[in-house]
mmCIF file of C-alpha atoms in Angstrom:
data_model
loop_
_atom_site.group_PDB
_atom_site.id
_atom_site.type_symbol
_atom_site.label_atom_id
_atom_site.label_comp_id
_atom_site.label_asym_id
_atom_site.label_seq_id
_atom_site.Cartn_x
_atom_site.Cartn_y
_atom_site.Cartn_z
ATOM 1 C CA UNK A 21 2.964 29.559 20.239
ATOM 2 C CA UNK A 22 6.416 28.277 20.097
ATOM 3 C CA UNK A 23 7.330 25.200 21.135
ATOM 4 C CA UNK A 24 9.739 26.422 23.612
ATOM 5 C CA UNK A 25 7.466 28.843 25.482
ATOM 6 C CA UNK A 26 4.843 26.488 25.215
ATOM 7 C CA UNK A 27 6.480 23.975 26.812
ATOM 8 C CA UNK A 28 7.725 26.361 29.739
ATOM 9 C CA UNK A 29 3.829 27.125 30.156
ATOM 10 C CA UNK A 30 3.443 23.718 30.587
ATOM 11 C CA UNK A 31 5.479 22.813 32.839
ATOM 12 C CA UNK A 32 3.225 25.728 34.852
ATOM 13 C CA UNK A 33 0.090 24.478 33.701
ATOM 14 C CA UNK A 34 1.079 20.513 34.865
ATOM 15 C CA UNK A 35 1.179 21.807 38.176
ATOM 16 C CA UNK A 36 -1.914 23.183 38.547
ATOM 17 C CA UNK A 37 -4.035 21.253 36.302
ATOM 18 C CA UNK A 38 -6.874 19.163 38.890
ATOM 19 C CA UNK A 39 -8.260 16.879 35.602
ATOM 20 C CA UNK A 40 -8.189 13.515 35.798
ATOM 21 C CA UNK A 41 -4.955 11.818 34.196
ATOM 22 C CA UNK A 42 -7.145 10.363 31.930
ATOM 23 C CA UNK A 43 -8.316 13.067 30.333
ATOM 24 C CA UNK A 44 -4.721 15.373 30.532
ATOM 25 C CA UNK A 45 -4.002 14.904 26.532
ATOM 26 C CA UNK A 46 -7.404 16.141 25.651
ATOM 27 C CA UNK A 47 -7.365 18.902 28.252
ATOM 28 C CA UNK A 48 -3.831 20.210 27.308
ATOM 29 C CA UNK A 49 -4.826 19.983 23.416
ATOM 30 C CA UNK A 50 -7.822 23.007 24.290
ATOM 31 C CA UNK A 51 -5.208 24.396 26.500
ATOM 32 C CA UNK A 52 -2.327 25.205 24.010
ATOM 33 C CA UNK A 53 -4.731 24.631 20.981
ATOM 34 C CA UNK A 54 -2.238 22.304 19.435
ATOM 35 C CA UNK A 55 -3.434 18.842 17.686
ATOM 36 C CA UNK A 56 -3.648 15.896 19.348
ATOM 37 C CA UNK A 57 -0.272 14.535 18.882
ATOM 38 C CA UNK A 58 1.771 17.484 19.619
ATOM 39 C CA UNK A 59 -0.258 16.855 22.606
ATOM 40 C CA UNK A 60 1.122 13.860 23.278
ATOM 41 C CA UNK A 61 4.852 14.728 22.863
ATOM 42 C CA UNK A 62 4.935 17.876 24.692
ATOM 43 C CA UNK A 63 3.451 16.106 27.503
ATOM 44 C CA UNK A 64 6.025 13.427 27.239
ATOM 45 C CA UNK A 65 9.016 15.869 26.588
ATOM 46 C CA UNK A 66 7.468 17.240 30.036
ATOM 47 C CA UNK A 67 7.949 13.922 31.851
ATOM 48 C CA UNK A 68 3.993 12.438 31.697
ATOM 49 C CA UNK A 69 4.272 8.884 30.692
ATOM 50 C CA UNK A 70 1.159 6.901 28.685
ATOM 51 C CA UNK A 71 0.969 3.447 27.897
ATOM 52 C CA UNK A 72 1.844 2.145 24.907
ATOM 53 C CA UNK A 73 -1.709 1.017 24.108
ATOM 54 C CA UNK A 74 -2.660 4.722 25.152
ATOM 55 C CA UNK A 75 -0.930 6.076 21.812
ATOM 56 C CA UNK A 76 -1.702 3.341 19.367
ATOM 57 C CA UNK A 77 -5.306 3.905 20.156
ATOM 58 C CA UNK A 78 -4.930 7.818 19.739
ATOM 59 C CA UNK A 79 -3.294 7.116 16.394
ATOM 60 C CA UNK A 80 -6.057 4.551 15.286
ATOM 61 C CA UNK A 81 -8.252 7.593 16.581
ATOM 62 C CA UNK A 82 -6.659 10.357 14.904
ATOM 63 C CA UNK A 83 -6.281 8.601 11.512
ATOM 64 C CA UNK A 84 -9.456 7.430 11.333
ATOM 65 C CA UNK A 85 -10.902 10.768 12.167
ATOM 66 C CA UNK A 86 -8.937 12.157 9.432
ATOM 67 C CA UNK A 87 -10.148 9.198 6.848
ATOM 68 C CA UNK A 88 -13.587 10.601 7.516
ATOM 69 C CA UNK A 89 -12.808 14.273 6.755
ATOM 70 C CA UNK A 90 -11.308 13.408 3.321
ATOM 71 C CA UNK A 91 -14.262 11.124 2.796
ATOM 72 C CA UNK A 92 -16.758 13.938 3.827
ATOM 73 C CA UNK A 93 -15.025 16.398 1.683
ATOM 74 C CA UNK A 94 -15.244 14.005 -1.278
ATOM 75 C CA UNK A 95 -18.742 13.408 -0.617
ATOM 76 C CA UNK A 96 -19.405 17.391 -1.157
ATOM 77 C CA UNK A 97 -17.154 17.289 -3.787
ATOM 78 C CA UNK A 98 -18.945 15.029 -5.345
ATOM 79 C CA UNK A 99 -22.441 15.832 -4.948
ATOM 80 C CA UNK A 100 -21.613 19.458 -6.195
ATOM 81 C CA UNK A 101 -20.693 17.913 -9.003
ATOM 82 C CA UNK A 102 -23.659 16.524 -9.424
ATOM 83 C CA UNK A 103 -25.972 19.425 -9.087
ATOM 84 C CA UNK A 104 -23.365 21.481 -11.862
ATOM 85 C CA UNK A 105 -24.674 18.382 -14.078
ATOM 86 C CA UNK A 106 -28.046 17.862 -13.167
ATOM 87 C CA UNK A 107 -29.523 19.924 -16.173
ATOM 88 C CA UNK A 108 -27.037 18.382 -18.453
ATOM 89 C CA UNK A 109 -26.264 15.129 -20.541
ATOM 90 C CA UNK A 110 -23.757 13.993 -22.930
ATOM 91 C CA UNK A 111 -25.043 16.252 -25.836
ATOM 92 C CA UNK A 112 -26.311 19.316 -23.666
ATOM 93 C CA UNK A 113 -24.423 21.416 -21.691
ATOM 94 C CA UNK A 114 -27.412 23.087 -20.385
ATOM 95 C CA UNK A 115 -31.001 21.611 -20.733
ATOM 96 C CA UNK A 116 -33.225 24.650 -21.076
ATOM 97 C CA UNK A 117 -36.330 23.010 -21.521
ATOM 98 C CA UNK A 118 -38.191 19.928 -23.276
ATOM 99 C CA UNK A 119 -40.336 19.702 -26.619
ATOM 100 C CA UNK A 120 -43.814 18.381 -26.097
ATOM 101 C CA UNK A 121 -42.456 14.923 -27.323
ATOM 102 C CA UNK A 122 -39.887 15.019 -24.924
ATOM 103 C CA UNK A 123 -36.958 16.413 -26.872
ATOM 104 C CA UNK A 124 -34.665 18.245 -25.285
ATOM 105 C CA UNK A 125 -33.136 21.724 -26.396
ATOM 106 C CA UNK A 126 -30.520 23.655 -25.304
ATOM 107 C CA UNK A 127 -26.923 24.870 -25.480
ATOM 108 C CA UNK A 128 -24.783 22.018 -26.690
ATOM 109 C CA UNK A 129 -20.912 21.015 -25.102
ATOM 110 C CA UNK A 130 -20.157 21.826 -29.107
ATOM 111 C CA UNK A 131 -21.696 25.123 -29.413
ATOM 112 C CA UNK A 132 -19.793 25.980 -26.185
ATOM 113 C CA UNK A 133 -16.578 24.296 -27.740
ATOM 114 C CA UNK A 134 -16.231 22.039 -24.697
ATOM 115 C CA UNK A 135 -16.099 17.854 -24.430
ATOM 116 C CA UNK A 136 -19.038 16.562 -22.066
ATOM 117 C CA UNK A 137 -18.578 16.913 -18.874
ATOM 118 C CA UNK A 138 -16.081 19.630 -19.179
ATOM 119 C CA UNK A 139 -14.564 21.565 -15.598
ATOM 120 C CA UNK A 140 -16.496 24.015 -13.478
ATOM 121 C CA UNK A 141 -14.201 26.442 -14.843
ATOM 122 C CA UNK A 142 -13.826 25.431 -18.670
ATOM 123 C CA UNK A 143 -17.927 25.436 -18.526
ATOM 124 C CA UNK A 144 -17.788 29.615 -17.338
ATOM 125 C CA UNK A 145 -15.340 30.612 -19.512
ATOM 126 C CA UNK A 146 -17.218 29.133 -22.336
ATOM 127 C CA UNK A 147 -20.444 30.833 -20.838
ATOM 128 C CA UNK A 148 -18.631 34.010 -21.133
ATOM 129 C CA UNK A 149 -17.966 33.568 -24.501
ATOM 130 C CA UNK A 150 -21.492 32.910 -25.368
ATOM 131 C CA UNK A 151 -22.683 36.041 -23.726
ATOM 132 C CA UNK A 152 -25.070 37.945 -25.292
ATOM 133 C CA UNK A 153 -25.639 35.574 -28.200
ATOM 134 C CA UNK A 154 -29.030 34.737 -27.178
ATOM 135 C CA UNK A 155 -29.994 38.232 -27.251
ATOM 136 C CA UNK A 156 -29.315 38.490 -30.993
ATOM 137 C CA UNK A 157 -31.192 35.181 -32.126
ATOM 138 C CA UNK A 158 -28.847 33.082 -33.333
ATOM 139 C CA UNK A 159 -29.065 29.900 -31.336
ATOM 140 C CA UNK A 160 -32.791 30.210 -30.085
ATOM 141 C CA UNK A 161 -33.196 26.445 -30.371
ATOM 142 C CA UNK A 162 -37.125 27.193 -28.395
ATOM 143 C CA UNK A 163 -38.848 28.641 -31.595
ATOM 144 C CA UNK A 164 -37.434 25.500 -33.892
ATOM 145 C CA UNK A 165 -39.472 22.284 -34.692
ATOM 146 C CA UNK A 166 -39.985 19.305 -32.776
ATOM 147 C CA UNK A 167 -39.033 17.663 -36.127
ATOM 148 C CA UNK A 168 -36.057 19.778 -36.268
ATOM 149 C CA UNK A 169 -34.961 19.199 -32.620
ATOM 150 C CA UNK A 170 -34.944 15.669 -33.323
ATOM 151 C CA UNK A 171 -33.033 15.381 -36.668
ATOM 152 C CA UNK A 172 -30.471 17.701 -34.716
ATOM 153 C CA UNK A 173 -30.259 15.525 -31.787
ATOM 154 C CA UNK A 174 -29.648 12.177 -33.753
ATOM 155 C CA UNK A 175 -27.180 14.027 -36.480
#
């Protein structure tokens, strides 16, 4: 809504509106579905007054609510991350499996062409790449040696 109308409707809306003065900022905000502090100075453009201790603490409020959003979108980031890598390690892109010594085999970030820990993105392209090459046989690394595994893993 633009500003102008909206502040016509509430003009309207001041008039009628039976909340408690306490409770007006909030109220108009759901009204007009406007944030918090275009609440705040649309009411005051309107003539409602608020303390000054009124709109420091809706600040305080508003950027603190704001501080935990980013945080809780890091936090996802982060922890989907975290699952992308969870069959991975700095040799392995992918961790198929483990020997019956506890070797593990896989693709590798070289076979793929990528540096550990390479981007969501950079990891599907070079999974695209690969397809079909473990149809033909060439990089089976589950039919090779335990021996073999390991002198490949400490090369």
């Amino acid at each position: 809504m633009r500003k102008e109308i909206r502040l016509q409707k509430a003009r309207q809306w001041i008039l009628t509106y039976n909340g408690t003065p306490k409770h007006m900022a909030r109220n108009y905000r759901k009204r007009f579905h406007v944030d918090i502090n275009t609440a705040l100075s649309d009411l005051q453009a309107i003539g409602v007054e608020f303390t000054q201790e009124y709109l420091e603490a809706v600040k305080r409020s508003e950027e603190e609510r704001i501080r935990q959003k980013h945080a809780k979108k890091r936090q996802k980031l982060m922890e989907e991350e975290a699952f992308l890598y969870a069959d991975s390690d700095d040799r392995f892109a992918f961790i198929a499996g483990y020997t019956s010594g506890g070797m593990p085999y896989g693709t590798t970030w070289e076979e793929l062409g990528l540096e550990p820990y390479a981007s969501y993105e950079q990891l599907m392209e070079a999974y695209a790449s690969l397809e079909g090459i473990g149809e033909k046989g060439d990089h089976d690394d589950a039919d090779k040696g335990e021996k073999e595994l390991c002198e490949l893993y400490f090369k």
